[in-house]
Amino acid sequence: MNILDTRDLQTRLDELEALRDAVTEAWEELTAAVADESREHEREELSAAHDAAQDEFGEDEQTELAEIEEISTATSSFRDGEAMIPVEDFEEYAEQLAEDIGAIDRNASWPANHIDWTAAAKALSQDYTEVSYQGTDYYVRA
């Protein structure tokens, strides 16, 4: 299972926001230099700085930032850390959770081998919301 922790996404969110802010700051500085004829000598340098910042915060980074911002608003404990479980692995996660909390004994063949894990996972998913990140759908506790 490829479970993500929202604390890791918070770190990435901070990085992306810093990149976005660098692009904005570089653009504002370049715009001010263009408007001020006495700063003409700075324009080329400021333009290069803006282009470099723009290269680091391109379309992929902007999309990722929007995804993480959406996840952060959908998750009440985003900063504190919530598990993001891939939808395709949620049934396995439900089974593992049941074992971890002592709801079933994995060593006992009955009733563990007669549980409808699809239905159990569906019932568990009622406490979760579905989000998308980097092309994968996840369940995360809302």
PDB file of C-alpha atoms in Angstrom:
ATOM      1  CA  MET A   1       0.000   0.000   0.000  1.00  0.00           C
ATOM      2  CA  ASN A   2       1.246   3.444  -0.872  1.00  0.00           C
ATOM      3  CA  ILE A   3      -0.231   5.410   2.039  1.00  0.00           C
ATOM      4  CA  LEU A   4       0.656   9.106   2.167  1.00  0.00           C
ATOM      5  CA  ASP A   5       0.825  11.242   5.288  1.00  0.00           C
ATOM      6  CA  THR A   6      -0.665  14.722   5.034  1.00  0.00           C
ATOM      7  CA  ARG A   7       2.271  16.093   7.059  1.00  0.00           C
ATOM      8  CA  ASP A   8       4.462  15.285   4.043  1.00  0.00           C
ATOM      9  CA  LEU A   9       2.000  17.146   1.849  1.00  0.00           C
ATOM     10  CA  GLN A  10       2.140  20.091   4.265  1.00  0.00           C
ATOM     11  CA  THR A  11       5.908  20.235   3.736  1.00  0.00           C
ATOM     12  CA  ARG A  12       5.390  20.161  -0.030  1.00  0.00           C
ATOM     13  CA  LEU A  13       2.670  22.819   0.266  1.00  0.00           C
ATOM     14  CA  ASP A  14       5.110  25.102   2.089  1.00  0.00           C
ATOM     15  CA  GLU A  15       7.715  24.553  -0.656  1.00  0.00           C
ATOM     16  CA  LEU A  16       5.254  25.284  -3.443  1.00  0.00           C
ATOM     17  CA  GLU A  17       3.930  28.401  -1.724  1.00  0.00           C
ATOM     18  CA  ALA A  18       7.503  29.668  -1.357  1.00  0.00           C
ATOM     19  CA  LEU A  19       8.096  29.095  -5.080  1.00  0.00           C
ATOM     20  CA  ARG A  20       4.826  30.861  -5.966  1.00  0.00           C
ATOM     21  CA  ASP A  21       5.781  33.793  -3.737  1.00  0.00           C
ATOM     22  CA  ALA A  22       9.227  34.000  -5.372  1.00  0.00           C
ATOM     23  CA  VAL A  23       7.612  34.254  -8.819  1.00  0.00           C
ATOM     24  CA  THR A  24       5.193  36.917  -7.595  1.00  0.00           C
ATOM     25  CA  GLU A  25       7.971  38.891  -5.935  1.00  0.00           C
ATOM     26  CA  ALA A  26      10.198  38.656  -9.016  1.00  0.00           C
ATOM     27  CA  TRP A  27       7.331  39.820 -11.238  1.00  0.00           C
ATOM     28  CA  GLU A  28       6.528  42.757  -8.964  1.00  0.00           C
ATOM     29  CA  GLU A  29      10.186  43.787  -8.856  1.00  0.00           C
ATOM     30  CA  LEU A  30      10.475  43.531 -12.648  1.00  0.00           C
ATOM     31  CA  THR A  31       7.269  45.529 -13.141  1.00  0.00           C
ATOM     32  CA  ALA A  32       8.548  48.236 -10.802  1.00  0.00           C
ATOM     33  CA  ALA A  33      11.859  48.394 -12.683  1.00  0.00           C
ATOM     34  CA  VAL A  34      10.093  48.695 -16.028  1.00  0.00           C
ATOM     35  CA  ALA A  35       7.981  51.566 -14.684  1.00  0.00           C
ATOM     36  CA  ASP A  36      11.019  53.347 -13.232  1.00  0.00           C
ATOM     37  CA  GLU A  37      13.311  54.517 -16.048  1.00  0.00           C
ATOM     38  CA  SER A  38      16.188  55.025 -13.604  1.00  0.00           C
ATOM     39  CA  ARG A  39      16.241  51.251 -12.980  1.00  0.00           C
ATOM     40  CA  GLU A  40      16.732  50.350 -16.635  1.00  0.00           C
ATOM     41  CA  HIS A  41      20.119  48.792 -15.854  1.00  0.00           C
ATOM     42  CA  GLU A  42      18.387  46.259 -13.538  1.00  0.00           C
ATOM     43  CA  ARG A  43      15.771  45.078 -16.002  1.00  0.00           C
ATOM     44  CA  GLU A  44      17.783  42.346 -17.681  1.00  0.00           C
ATOM     45  CA  GLU A  45      18.903  40.913 -14.348  1.00  0.00           C
ATOM     46  CA  LEU A  46      15.375  41.102 -12.926  1.00  0.00           C
ATOM     47  CA  SER A  47      13.939  39.529 -16.056  1.00  0.00           C
ATOM     48  CA  ALA A  48      16.383  36.612 -15.737  1.00  0.00           C
ATOM     49  CA  ALA A  49      15.465  36.206 -12.048  1.00  0.00           C
ATOM     50  CA  HIS A  50      11.764  36.161 -12.928  1.00  0.00           C
ATOM     51  CA  ASP A  51      12.309  33.618 -15.710  1.00  0.00           C
ATOM     52  CA  ALA A  52      14.294  31.361 -13.355  1.00  0.00           C
ATOM     53  CA  ALA A  53      11.583  31.540 -10.704  1.00  0.00           C
ATOM     54  CA  GLN A  54       8.914  30.877 -13.337  1.00  0.00           C
ATOM     55  CA  ASP A  55      10.827  27.788 -14.503  1.00  0.00           C
ATOM     56  CA  GLU A  56      10.772  26.381 -10.959  1.00  0.00           C
ATOM     57  CA  PHE A  57       7.059  27.114 -10.515  1.00  0.00           C
ATOM     58  CA  GLY A  58       5.597  25.985 -13.793  1.00  0.00           C
ATOM     59  CA  GLU A  59       2.265  24.464 -14.728  1.00  0.00           C
ATOM     60  CA  ASP A  60       2.942  21.129 -12.967  1.00  0.00           C
ATOM     61  CA  GLU A  61       3.797  22.869  -9.703  1.00  0.00           C
ATOM     62  CA  GLN A  62       0.750  25.135  -9.977  1.00  0.00           C
ATOM     63  CA  THR A  63      -1.493  22.092 -10.480  1.00  0.00           C
ATOM     64  CA  GLU A  64       0.112  20.273  -7.557  1.00  0.00           C
ATOM     65  CA  LEU A  65      -0.327  23.333  -5.328  1.00  0.00           C
ATOM     66  CA  ALA A  66      -4.028  23.501  -6.201  1.00  0.00           C
ATOM     67  CA  GLU A  67      -4.441  19.778  -5.446  1.00  0.00           C
ATOM     68  CA  ILE A  68      -2.752  20.052  -2.054  1.00  0.00           C
ATOM     69  CA  GLU A  69      -4.738  23.162  -1.139  1.00  0.00           C
ATOM     70  CA  GLU A  70      -7.953  21.298  -1.953  1.00  0.00           C
ATOM     71  CA  ILE A  71      -6.872  18.306   0.157  1.00  0.00           C
ATOM     72  CA  SER A  72      -5.954  20.578   3.057  1.00  0.00           C
ATOM     73  CA  THR A  73      -9.424  22.135   3.098  1.00  0.00           C
ATOM     74  CA  ALA A  74     -11.104  18.707   2.906  1.00  0.00           C
ATOM     75  CA  THR A  75      -9.060  17.299   5.811  1.00  0.00           C
ATOM     76  CA  SER A  76      -9.657  18.639   9.303  1.00  0.00           C
ATOM     77  CA  SER A  77      -6.335  17.357  10.703  1.00  0.00           C
ATOM     78  CA  PHE A  78      -4.216  18.056   7.628  1.00  0.00           C
ATOM     79  CA  ARG A  79      -1.356  19.727   9.536  1.00  0.00           C
ATOM     80  CA  ASP A  80      -1.432  17.147  12.337  1.00  0.00           C
ATOM     81  CA  GLY A  81      -1.283  14.233   9.930  1.00  0.00           C
ATOM     82  CA  GLU A  82      -3.887  11.982   8.403  1.00  0.00           C
ATOM     83  CA  ALA A  83      -3.317   8.866   6.364  1.00  0.00           C
ATOM     84  CA  MET A  84      -4.249   9.080   2.697  1.00  0.00           C
ATOM     85  CA  ILE A  85      -5.085   5.558   1.550  1.00  0.00           C
ATOM     86  CA  PRO A  86      -5.288   4.796  -2.170  1.00  0.00           C
ATOM     87  CA  VAL A  87      -8.886   3.931  -3.056  1.00  0.00           C
ATOM     88  CA  GLU A  88      -7.689   0.768  -4.786  1.00  0.00           C
ATOM     89  CA  ASP A  89      -6.064  -0.416  -1.513  1.00  0.00           C
ATOM     90  CA  PHE A  90      -8.876   0.568   0.843  1.00  0.00           C
ATOM     91  CA  GLU A  91     -10.253  -2.953   1.258  1.00  0.00           C
ATOM     92  CA  GLU A  92      -6.809  -4.206   2.293  1.00  0.00           C
ATOM     93  CA  TYR A  93      -6.501  -1.210   4.624  1.00  0.00           C
ATOM     94  CA  ALA A  94      -9.862  -2.015   6.258  1.00  0.00           C
ATOM     95  CA  GLU A  95      -8.779  -5.599   6.843  1.00  0.00           C
ATOM     96  CA  GLN A  96      -5.445  -4.497   8.334  1.00  0.00           C
ATOM     97  CA  LEU A  97      -7.175  -1.907  10.530  1.00  0.00           C
ATOM     98  CA  ALA A  98      -9.599  -4.526  11.848  1.00  0.00           C
ATOM     99  CA  GLU A  99      -6.652  -6.730  12.781  1.00  0.00           C
ATOM    100  CA  ASP A 100      -4.671  -3.833  14.315  1.00  0.00           C
ATOM    101  CA  ILE A 101      -7.505  -2.775  16.616  1.00  0.00           C
ATOM    102  CA  GLY A 102      -8.189  -6.363  17.680  1.00  0.00           C
ATOM    103  CA  ALA A 103     -11.548  -6.664  15.931  1.00  0.00           C
ATOM    104  CA  ILE A 104     -10.427  -9.919  14.313  1.00  0.00           C
ATOM    105  CA  ASP A 105      -7.784 -12.538  14.954  1.00  0.00           C
ATOM    106  CA  ARG A 106      -5.877 -13.099  11.732  1.00  0.00           C
ATOM    107  CA  ASN A 107      -4.763 -16.532  13.009  1.00  0.00           C
ATOM    108  CA  ALA A 108      -8.353 -17.719  13.445  1.00  0.00           C
ATOM    109  CA  SER A 109      -9.859 -19.071  10.257  1.00  0.00           C
ATOM    110  CA  TRP A 110     -13.351 -18.304  11.467  1.00  0.00           C
ATOM    111  CA  PRO A 111     -14.854 -15.711  11.199  1.00  0.00           C
ATOM    112  CA  ALA A 112     -11.965 -13.871   9.496  1.00  0.00           C
ATOM    113  CA  ASN A 113     -12.123 -15.931   6.326  1.00  0.00           C
ATOM    114  CA  HIS A 114     -15.891 -15.356   6.019  1.00  0.00           C
ATOM    115  CA  ILE A 115     -15.957 -11.566   6.336  1.00  0.00           C
ATOM    116  CA  ASP A 116     -17.143  -9.588   3.323  1.00  0.00           C
ATOM    117  CA  TRP A 117     -14.220  -7.168   3.233  1.00  0.00           C
ATOM    118  CA  THR A 118     -15.696  -5.256   0.311  1.00  0.00           C
ATOM    119  CA  ALA A 119     -18.770  -4.434   2.399  1.00  0.00           C
ATOM    120  CA  ALA A 120     -16.630  -3.739   5.480  1.00  0.00           C
ATOM    121  CA  ALA A 121     -14.440  -1.318   3.511  1.00  0.00           C
ATOM    122  CA  LYS A 122     -17.508   0.395   2.065  1.00  0.00           C
ATOM    123  CA  ALA A 123     -18.936   0.882   5.568  1.00  0.00           C
ATOM    124  CA  LEU A 124     -15.593   2.223   6.827  1.00  0.00           C
ATOM    125  CA  SER A 125     -15.334   4.632   3.888  1.00  0.00           C
ATOM    126  CA  GLN A 126     -18.348   6.547   5.233  1.00  0.00           C
ATOM    127  CA  ASP A 127     -15.917   8.264   7.649  1.00  0.00           C
ATOM    128  CA  TYR A 128     -13.590   9.276   4.807  1.00  0.00           C
ATOM    129  CA  THR A 129     -13.648  11.654   1.883  1.00  0.00           C
ATOM    130  CA  GLU A 130     -12.159  10.992  -1.521  1.00  0.00           C
ATOM    131  CA  VAL A 131      -9.408  13.281  -2.797  1.00  0.00           C
ATOM    132  CA  SER A 132      -7.050  13.181  -5.777  1.00  0.00           C
ATOM    133  CA  TYR A 133      -3.328  13.810  -5.754  1.00  0.00           C
ATOM    134  CA  GLN A 134      -0.929  13.361  -8.650  1.00  0.00           C
ATOM    135  CA  GLY A 135      -3.369  11.204 -10.613  1.00  0.00           C
ATOM    136  CA  THR A 136      -4.281   8.836  -7.764  1.00  0.00           C
ATOM    137  CA  ASP A 137      -7.529   8.820  -5.805  1.00  0.00           C
ATOM    138  CA  TYR A 138      -7.224   8.501  -2.024  1.00  0.00           C
ATOM    139  CA  TYR A 139      -9.477   8.194   0.973  1.00  0.00           C
ATOM    140  CA  VAL A 140      -8.623  10.523   3.836  1.00  0.00           C
ATOM    141  CA  ARG A 141     -10.458  11.053   7.105  1.00  0.00           C
ATOM    142  CA  ALA A 142     -12.494  14.230   6.715  1.00  0.00           C
TER     143      ALA A 142
END
